[in-house]
mmCIF file of C-alpha atoms (C1' of nucleotides) in Angstrom:
data_model
loop_
_atom_site.group_PDB
_atom_site.id
_atom_site.type_symbol
_atom_site.label_atom_id
_atom_site.label_comp_id
_atom_site.label_asym_id
_atom_site.label_seq_id
_atom_site.Cartn_x
_atom_site.Cartn_y
_atom_site.Cartn_z
ATOM 1 C CA UNK A 73 -53.434 -16.467 40.135
ATOM 2 C CA UNK A 74 -50.069 -16.624 38.591
ATOM 3 C CA UNK A 75 -48.066 -13.476 38.690
ATOM 4 C CA UNK A 76 -47.346 -12.090 35.326
ATOM 5 C CA UNK A 77 -43.698 -12.793 34.888
ATOM 6 C CA UNK A 78 -41.711 -9.684 34.401
ATOM 7 C CA UNK A 79 -44.713 -7.412 34.005
ATOM 8 C CA UNK A 80 -44.626 -7.974 30.314
ATOM 9 C CA UNK A 81 -44.854 -4.846 28.280
ATOM 10 C CA UNK A 82 -46.804 -5.112 25.092
ATOM 11 C CA UNK A 83 -47.892 -2.719 22.484
ATOM 12 C CA UNK A 84 -51.549 -2.572 21.689
ATOM 13 C CA UNK A 85 -50.673 -2.883 18.063
ATOM 14 C CA UNK A 86 -48.538 -5.910 18.531
ATOM 15 C CA UNK A 87 -50.638 -7.805 20.959
ATOM 16 C CA UNK A 88 -53.945 -7.502 19.171
ATOM 17 C CA UNK A 89 -55.533 -7.546 22.535
ATOM 18 C CA UNK A 90 -59.077 -6.822 23.423
ATOM 19 C CA UNK A 91 -60.128 -4.127 25.799
ATOM 20 C CA UNK A 92 -59.925 -6.301 28.850
ATOM 21 C CA UNK A 93 -56.760 -8.053 28.076
ATOM 22 C CA UNK A 94 -54.068 -5.514 27.887
ATOM 23 C CA UNK A 95 -55.391 -2.624 29.915
ATOM 24 C CA UNK A 96 -54.013 -0.077 27.549
ATOM 25 C CA UNK A 97 -52.766 3.073 29.086
ATOM 26 C CA UNK A 98 -53.138 5.877 26.671
ATOM 27 C CA UNK A 99 -53.229 9.596 26.688
ATOM 28 C CA UNK A 100 -56.345 11.644 26.982
ATOM 29 C CA UNK A 101 -55.874 14.805 25.033
ATOM 30 C CA UNK A 102 -59.334 16.184 25.520
ATOM 31 C CA UNK A 103 -59.576 15.379 29.140
ATOM 32 C CA UNK A 104 -59.634 18.656 31.011
ATOM 33 C CA UNK A 105 -57.912 17.418 34.087
ATOM 34 C CA UNK A 106 -56.717 20.098 36.392
ATOM 35 C CA UNK A 107 -53.021 19.867 37.008
ATOM 36 C CA UNK A 108 -52.707 18.081 40.281
ATOM 37 C CA UNK A 109 -52.745 20.703 42.931
ATOM 38 C CA UNK A 110 -50.067 20.395 45.482
ATOM 39 C CA UNK A 111 -47.864 18.262 43.364
ATOM 40 C CA UNK A 112 -44.695 20.116 43.793
ATOM 41 C CA UNK A 113 -43.149 18.384 40.840
ATOM 42 C CA UNK A 114 -45.628 19.923 38.478
ATOM 43 C CA UNK A 115 -44.582 23.488 38.216
ATOM 44 C CA UNK A 116 -46.480 26.133 36.361
ATOM 45 C CA UNK A 117 -43.767 26.079 33.793
ATOM 46 C CA UNK A 118 -44.263 22.389 33.311
ATOM 47 C CA UNK A 119 -47.962 22.665 32.974
ATOM 48 C CA UNK A 120 -47.709 24.995 30.027
ATOM 49 C CA UNK A 121 -45.338 22.751 28.197
ATOM 50 C CA UNK A 122 -47.150 22.216 24.909
ATOM 51 C CA UNK A 123 -48.265 18.659 24.405
ATOM 52 C CA UNK A 124 -46.523 16.822 21.640
ATOM 53 C CA UNK A 125 -48.128 16.102 18.340
ATOM 54 C CA UNK A 126 -50.195 12.961 18.452
ATOM 55 C CA UNK A 127 -48.389 10.028 17.041
ATOM 56 C CA UNK A 128 -49.628 6.696 16.004
ATOM 57 C CA UNK A 129 -46.775 4.919 17.593
ATOM 58 C CA UNK A 130 -47.766 2.050 19.715
ATOM 59 C CA UNK A 131 -48.422 2.540 23.306
ATOM 60 C CA UNK A 132 -46.515 0.257 25.531
ATOM 61 C CA UNK A 133 -49.034 -1.556 27.578
ATOM 62 C CA UNK A 134 -48.469 -2.725 31.073
ATOM 63 C CA UNK A 135 -49.896 -6.156 31.543
ATOM 64 C CA UNK A 136 -49.291 -6.667 35.171
ATOM 65 C CA UNK A 137 -51.455 -8.689 37.467
ATOM 66 C CA UNK A 138 -51.777 -8.048 41.091
ATOM 67 C CA UNK A 139 -49.865 -10.935 42.401
ATOM 68 C CA UNK A 140 -51.495 -10.859 45.787
ATOM 69 C CA UNK A 141 -55.056 -10.682 44.631
ATOM 70 C CA UNK A 142 -57.256 -13.709 44.498
ATOM 71 C CA UNK A 143 -58.422 -13.146 40.990
ATOM 72 C CA UNK A 144 -58.004 -10.614 38.294
ATOM 73 C CA UNK A 145 -61.649 -9.619 38.410
ATOM 74 C CA UNK A 146 -60.737 -7.728 41.533
ATOM 75 C CA UNK A 147 -57.353 -6.405 40.684
ATOM 76 C CA UNK A 148 -56.486 -3.072 39.300
ATOM 77 C CA UNK A 149 -53.496 -0.886 38.738
ATOM 78 C CA UNK A 150 -52.320 2.606 39.480
ATOM 79 C CA UNK A 151 -50.413 4.641 36.970
ATOM 80 C CA UNK A 152 -48.938 8.038 36.321
ATOM 81 C CA UNK A 153 -49.155 9.883 33.078
ATOM 82 C CA UNK A 154 -45.914 11.661 32.556
ATOM 83 C CA UNK A 155 -45.187 14.673 30.444
ATOM 84 C CA UNK A 156 -42.644 13.561 27.868
ATOM 85 C CA UNK A 157 -39.479 15.475 27.359
ATOM 86 C CA UNK A 158 -39.931 19.116 27.661
ATOM 87 C CA UNK A 159 -38.910 21.234 24.753
ATOM 88 C CA UNK A 160 -35.210 21.226 25.124
ATOM 89 C CA UNK A 161 -32.631 23.403 23.544
ATOM 90 C CA UNK A 162 -29.848 21.458 22.033
ATOM 91 C CA UNK A 163 -26.614 22.697 20.656
ATOM 92 C CA UNK A 164 -27.003 25.134 17.826
ATOM 93 C CA UNK A 165 -30.226 26.470 19.238
ATOM 94 C CA UNK A 166 -32.417 23.838 17.724
ATOM 95 C CA UNK A 167 -35.441 22.824 19.622
ATOM 96 C CA UNK A 168 -36.342 19.245 19.758
ATOM 97 C CA UNK A 169 -39.281 17.562 21.247
ATOM 98 C CA UNK A 170 -38.741 14.333 22.935
ATOM 99 C CA UNK A 171 -41.580 11.986 22.253
ATOM 100 C CA UNK A 172 -40.275 10.542 19.080
ATOM 101 C CA UNK A 173 -36.775 10.562 20.418
ATOM 102 C CA UNK A 174 -37.933 8.450 23.238
ATOM 103 C CA UNK A 175 -35.362 5.730 23.004
ATOM 104 C CA UNK A 176 -32.715 7.774 21.314
ATOM 105 C CA UNK A 177 -29.781 8.615 23.491
ATOM 106 C CA UNK A 178 -29.206 12.306 23.728
ATOM 107 C CA UNK A 179 -26.379 14.430 24.778
ATOM 108 C CA UNK A 180 -25.962 13.863 28.457
ATOM 109 C CA UNK A 181 -27.011 16.973 30.212
ATOM 110 C CA UNK A 182 -28.636 17.834 33.426
ATOM 111 C CA UNK A 183 -32.253 18.648 33.058
ATOM 112 C CA UNK A 184 -35.239 19.048 35.243
ATOM 113 C CA UNK A 185 -37.041 15.871 36.032
ATOM 114 C CA UNK A 186 -40.097 15.061 33.982
ATOM 115 C CA UNK A 187 -43.449 16.024 35.374
ATOM 116 C CA UNK A 188 -46.331 13.831 36.318
ATOM 117 C CA UNK A 189 -49.281 15.222 34.439
ATOM 118 C CA UNK A 190 -52.062 12.984 35.645
ATOM 119 C CA UNK A 191 -52.916 10.006 37.754
ATOM 120 C CA UNK A 192 -55.049 7.091 36.642
ATOM 121 C CA UNK A 193 -56.452 4.035 38.328
ATOM 122 C CA UNK A 194 -57.884 0.997 36.646
ATOM 123 C CA UNK A 195 -61.398 -0.208 37.386
ATOM 124 C CA UNK A 196 -61.214 -3.718 38.768
ATOM 125 C CA UNK A 197 -64.470 -4.619 37.049
ATOM 126 C CA UNK A 198 -64.269 -3.216 33.534
ATOM 127 C CA UNK A 199 -60.489 -2.699 33.453
ATOM 128 C CA UNK A 200 -60.906 0.795 32.072
ATOM 129 C CA UNK A 201 -58.777 3.619 33.328
ATOM 130 C CA UNK A 202 -60.169 6.551 35.242
ATOM 131 C CA UNK A 203 -58.245 9.730 35.719
ATOM 132 C CA UNK A 204 -57.981 10.747 39.340
ATOM 133 C CA UNK A 205 -58.379 14.476 39.909
ATOM 134 C CA UNK A 206 -55.809 14.987 42.618
ATOM 135 C CA UNK A 207 -52.611 13.447 43.767
ATOM 136 C CA UNK A 208 -54.005 13.098 47.256
ATOM 137 C CA UNK A 209 -56.995 11.145 45.990
ATOM 138 C CA UNK A 210 -54.748 8.961 43.931
ATOM 139 C CA UNK A 211 -52.576 8.204 46.943
ATOM 140 C CA UNK A 212 -55.668 7.319 48.880
ATOM 141 C CA UNK A 213 -56.809 4.817 46.258
ATOM 142 C CA UNK A 214 -53.339 3.417 45.818
ATOM 143 C CA UNK A 215 -52.903 2.761 49.511
ATOM 144 C CA UNK A 216 -56.039 0.675 49.719
ATOM 145 C CA UNK A 217 -56.306 -0.777 46.250
ATOM 146 C CA UNK A 218 -55.572 -4.315 47.367
ATOM 147 C CA UNK A 219 -58.096 -4.238 50.135
ATOM 148 C CA UNK A 220 -60.643 -2.120 48.319
ATOM 149 C CA UNK A 221 -60.136 -2.362 44.574
ATOM 150 C CA UNK A 222 -61.015 0.700 42.604
ATOM 151 C CA UNK A 223 -64.190 0.628 40.532
ATOM 152 C CA UNK A 224 -65.868 3.177 38.320
ATOM 153 C CA UNK A 225 -68.412 3.798 41.033
ATOM 154 C CA UNK A 226 -65.749 5.350 43.177
ATOM 155 C CA UNK A 227 -65.203 7.925 40.457
ATOM 156 C CA UNK A 228 -68.678 9.260 41.161
ATOM 157 C CA UNK A 229 -67.101 11.520 43.744
ATOM 158 C CA UNK A 230 -65.903 13.764 40.929
ATOM 159 C CA UNK A 231 -67.611 12.280 37.864
ATOM 160 C CA UNK A 232 -71.113 11.402 38.997
ATOM 161 C CA UNK A 233 -72.367 9.762 35.843
ATOM 162 C CA UNK A 234 -69.479 7.566 34.882
ATOM 163 C CA UNK A 235 -70.092 3.834 34.608
ATOM 164 C CA UNK A 236 -68.231 0.829 33.337
ATOM 165 C CA UNK A 237 -70.043 1.304 30.037
ATOM 166 C CA UNK A 238 -68.257 4.583 29.434
ATOM 167 C CA UNK A 239 -65.019 4.546 27.522
ATOM 168 C CA UNK A 240 -61.745 4.739 29.303
ATOM 169 C CA UNK A 241 -60.743 8.238 30.392
ATOM 170 C CA UNK A 242 -57.517 7.897 28.519
ATOM 171 C CA UNK A 243 -57.339 7.425 24.797
ATOM 172 C CA UNK A 244 -54.765 5.881 22.592
ATOM 173 C CA UNK A 245 -52.244 8.039 20.866
ATOM 174 C CA UNK A 246 -49.004 7.294 22.595
ATOM 175 C CA UNK A 247 -48.148 10.914 23.230
ATOM 176 C CA UNK A 248 -47.528 10.425 26.884
ATOM 177 C CA UNK A 249 -45.234 8.313 28.873
ATOM 178 C CA UNK A 250 -46.722 6.146 31.545
ATOM 179 C CA UNK A 251 -45.460 4.624 34.697
ATOM 180 C CA UNK A 252 -47.018 1.821 36.667
ATOM 181 C CA UNK A 253 -47.050 2.390 40.364
ATOM 182 C CA UNK A 254 -46.489 -0.009 43.194
ATOM 183 C CA UNK A 255 -49.532 -0.977 45.217
ATOM 184 C CA UNK A 256 -48.302 -1.237 48.731
ATOM 185 C CA UNK A 257 -47.433 2.391 49.220
ATOM 186 C CA UNK A 258 -48.992 3.941 52.300
ATOM 187 C CA UNK A 259 -50.536 7.358 52.215
ATOM 188 C CA UNK A 260 -47.995 9.904 53.352
ATOM 189 C CA UNK A 261 -48.257 10.972 56.948
ATOM 190 C CA UNK A 262 -49.989 14.307 57.443
ATOM 191 C CA UNK A 263 -47.652 17.125 56.540
ATOM 192 C CA UNK A 264 -45.334 14.909 54.539
ATOM 193 C CA UNK A 265 -45.410 15.017 50.767
ATOM 194 C CA UNK A 266 -44.249 12.099 48.673
ATOM 195 C CA UNK A 267 -42.495 13.346 45.566
ATOM 196 C CA UNK A 268 -41.661 11.377 42.453
ATOM 197 C CA UNK A 269 -38.906 12.734 40.282
ATOM 198 C CA UNK A 270 -39.002 10.958 36.947
ATOM 199 C CA UNK A 271 -35.591 10.836 35.382
ATOM 200 C CA UNK A 272 -34.897 11.307 31.722
ATOM 201 C CA UNK A 273 -34.813 8.428 29.272
ATOM 202 C CA UNK A 274 -31.440 6.774 29.210
ATOM 203 C CA UNK A 275 -30.695 7.360 32.858
ATOM 204 C CA UNK A 276 -29.551 4.470 34.974
ATOM 205 C CA UNK A 277 -32.768 4.432 36.938
ATOM 206 C CA UNK A 278 -36.285 5.510 36.199
ATOM 207 C CA UNK A 279 -37.165 7.737 39.090
ATOM 208 C CA UNK A 280 -36.343 8.976 42.526
ATOM 209 C CA UNK A 281 -38.679 9.202 45.480
ATOM 210 C CA UNK A 282 -38.385 11.934 48.061
ATOM 211 C CA UNK A 283 -40.429 12.837 51.074
ATOM 212 C CA UNK A 284 -40.757 16.514 51.811
ATOM 213 C CA UNK A 285 -41.099 17.068 55.526
ATOM 214 C CA UNK A 286 -43.448 19.656 56.991
ATOM 215 C CA UNK A 287 -40.477 21.988 57.239
ATOM 216 C CA UNK A 288 -39.630 21.490 53.586
ATOM 217 C CA UNK A 289 -36.610 19.283 54.022
ATOM 218 C CA UNK A 290 -36.330 16.523 51.456
ATOM 219 C CA UNK A 291 -35.487 13.044 52.617
ATOM 220 C CA UNK A 292 -34.382 10.444 50.150
ATOM 221 C CA UNK A 293 -34.015 7.151 51.983
ATOM 222 C CA UNK A 294 -35.483 5.189 54.857
ATOM 223 C CA UNK A 295 -32.369 5.895 56.833
ATOM 224 C CA UNK A 296 -32.852 9.594 56.406
ATOM 225 C CA UNK A 297 -36.467 9.207 57.516
ATOM 226 C CA UNK A 298 -35.367 7.244 60.521
ATOM 227 C CA UNK A 299 -32.837 9.876 61.481
ATOM 228 C CA UNK A 300 -35.330 12.645 60.888
ATOM 229 C CA UNK A 301 -37.885 11.012 63.166
ATOM 230 C CA UNK A 302 -35.246 10.607 65.837
ATOM 231 C CA UNK A 303 -34.319 14.240 65.530
ATOM 232 C CA UNK A 304 -37.958 15.246 65.640
ATOM 233 C CA UNK A 305 -39.616 13.066 68.272
ATOM 234 C CA UNK A 306 -42.792 15.087 68.079
ATOM 235 C CA UNK A 307 -43.722 13.294 64.897
ATOM 236 C CA UNK A 308 -43.202 9.900 66.459
ATOM 237 C CA UNK A 309 -45.395 11.045 69.316
ATOM 238 C CA UNK A 310 -48.061 11.873 66.757
ATOM 239 C CA UNK A 311 -47.868 8.365 65.385
ATOM 240 C CA UNK A 312 -45.587 8.959 62.442
ATOM 241 C CA UNK A 313 -43.362 5.968 61.884
ATOM 242 C CA UNK A 314 -41.150 4.430 59.284
ATOM 243 C CA UNK A 315 -43.832 2.096 57.967
ATOM 244 C CA UNK A 316 -45.704 5.096 56.582
ATOM 245 C CA UNK A 317 -42.927 5.780 54.110
ATOM 246 C CA UNK A 318 -42.043 3.895 50.977
ATOM 247 C CA UNK A 319 -39.285 4.601 48.514
ATOM 248 C CA UNK A 320 -40.540 2.163 45.910
ATOM 249 C CA UNK A 321 -40.320 3.783 42.524
ATOM 250 C CA UNK A 322 -42.844 3.299 39.739
ATOM 251 C CA UNK A 323 -41.922 1.270 36.707
ATOM 252 C CA UNK A 324 -41.771 2.774 33.232
ATOM 253 C CA UNK A 325 -44.377 1.422 30.854
ATOM 254 C CA UNK A 326 -41.911 1.757 28.009
ATOM 255 C CA UNK A 327 -39.247 -0.791 27.571
ATOM 256 C CA UNK A 328 -35.705 0.460 27.310
ATOM 257 C CA UNK A 329 -36.509 3.710 29.056
ATOM 258 C CA UNK A 330 -33.845 2.979 31.594
ATOM 259 C CA UNK A 331 -30.359 2.500 30.328
ATOM 260 C CA UNK A 332 -28.993 -0.922 31.009
ATOM 261 C CA UNK A 333 -25.758 -0.864 32.831
ATOM 262 C CA UNK A 334 -22.982 -2.253 30.759
ATOM 263 C CA UNK A 335 -21.685 -5.528 32.000
ATOM 264 C CA UNK A 336 -18.350 -5.228 33.639
ATOM 265 C CA UNK A 337 -16.057 -8.007 32.717
ATOM 266 C CA UNK A 338 -12.347 -8.405 33.070
ATOM 267 C CA UNK A 339 -11.764 -7.235 29.554
ATOM 268 C CA UNK A 340 -12.844 -3.653 29.695
ATOM 269 C CA UNK A 341 -12.725 -2.800 26.016
ATOM 270 C CA UNK A 342 -16.495 -2.822 25.981
ATOM 271 C CA UNK A 343 -16.902 0.293 28.109
ATOM 272 C CA UNK A 344 -14.598 2.465 26.089
ATOM 273 C CA UNK A 345 -17.364 3.643 23.872
ATOM 274 C CA UNK A 346 -21.040 4.101 24.601
ATOM 275 C CA UNK A 347 -23.402 1.422 23.435
ATOM 276 C CA UNK A 348 -25.051 3.989 21.186
ATOM 277 C CA UNK A 349 -23.620 7.248 19.993
ATOM 278 C CA UNK A 350 -24.502 10.269 21.989
ATOM 279 C CA UNK A 351 -25.848 13.264 20.215
ATOM 280 C CA UNK A 352 -23.050 15.040 18.433
ATOM 281 C CA UNK A 353 -21.733 18.321 19.649
ATOM 282 C CA UNK A 354 -23.046 21.177 17.515
ATOM 283 C "C1'" DG B 60 -23.332 27.756 48.378
ATOM 284 C "C1'" DC B 61 -27.195 24.982 47.664
ATOM 285 C "C1'" DC B 62 -29.646 21.330 45.841
ATOM 286 C "C1'" DA B 63 -31.717 18.648 42.168
ATOM 287 C "C1'" DC B 64 -30.123 15.391 39.285
ATOM 288 C "C1'" DC B 65 -27.415 11.455 38.094
ATOM 289 C "C1'" DG B 66 -24.412 7.505 38.537
ATOM 290 C "C1'" DG B 67 -21.770 4.119 41.394
ATOM 291 C "C1'" DT B 68 -21.850 0.388 44.323
ATOM 292 C "C1'" DG B 69 -22.684 -2.944 47.955
ATOM 293 C "C1'" DG B 70 -25.965 -6.129 49.536
ATOM 294 C "C1'" DC B 71 -29.304 -9.235 48.546
ATOM 295 C "C1'" DG C 233 -30.380 -8.314 38.135
ATOM 296 C "C1'" DC C 234 -32.525 -5.331 41.249
ATOM 297 C "C1'" DC C 235 -32.660 -1.931 44.642
ATOM 298 C "C1'" DA C 236 -31.391 1.050 48.587
ATOM 299 C "C1'" DC C 237 -28.334 4.255 49.672
ATOM 300 C "C1'" DC C 238 -25.466 8.019 49.051
ATOM 301 C "C1'" DG C 239 -21.562 10.766 46.923
ATOM 302 C "C1'" DG C 240 -20.425 13.903 43.187
ATOM 303 C "C1'" DT C 241 -21.456 17.809 40.620
ATOM 304 C "C1'" DG C 242 -23.775 20.935 37.107
ATOM 305 C "C1'" DG C 243 -26.509 24.639 37.130
ATOM 306 C "C1'" DC C 244 -28.744 28.129 39.321
#
DNA sequence: GCCACCGGTGGC
DNA sequence: GCCACCGGTGGC
């Protein structure tokens, strides 16, 4: 199978694709998923953030093949559903909601990272998306999805009657942001929690990965893991090793979410003003 | 003072 | 161009 060059991102509207072609990732407003327990990035405050009004904007559709699978009948994807911008006070006390400002640069300010609201995995057979009830379950599927592709049958653990004939768990309204996850991410070692901090739109990178150690320390690179394991040989003795950690970040389903770095050339006139105007001061 | 967030940069 | 790594710092 040929890898899909560049993980092309298409809108459902634009592509005119059928249900098995584009694997649309859409939001599921009426899905009563429990907030993922134990996901430290999803605070109570986050979970009560009111969902944005449904919009008919196109959903950006990941169209990525599993490049190491033998055929696409047996490939599937893992994805996060991300809460869009939280309600954010801007100068003058206005409140704006981010969804429709998705690609609009905003006044640069520090804000809490966006929350992952739900996890979804694609059925390798019908290509529909099934919401996964917990982060831990999602990590389990993700770790083995190449070897054991996810199918709707596996959702029987929490949704006994679901079959490939049922509609996708997520529906199309474009109210949520989505991120496509890497496949080859091992399940975190016992006691370690893998945290994804989704950055705001317009940042220079999409997300950061941290590992919280059993003692609560956050490690942010393989080198830090390595040092930590040296400092704490008990974990190594228990079989914890560097290969059980991955700092691969997910990819945004939306194009232009991440700000492109301006090219640096000898003539530096180009960097004197931002590529797009930032939000005006009040 | 701490730390989560963000950008810079070197290596590939 | 991408990514791993890490320094700087705003905000608490």
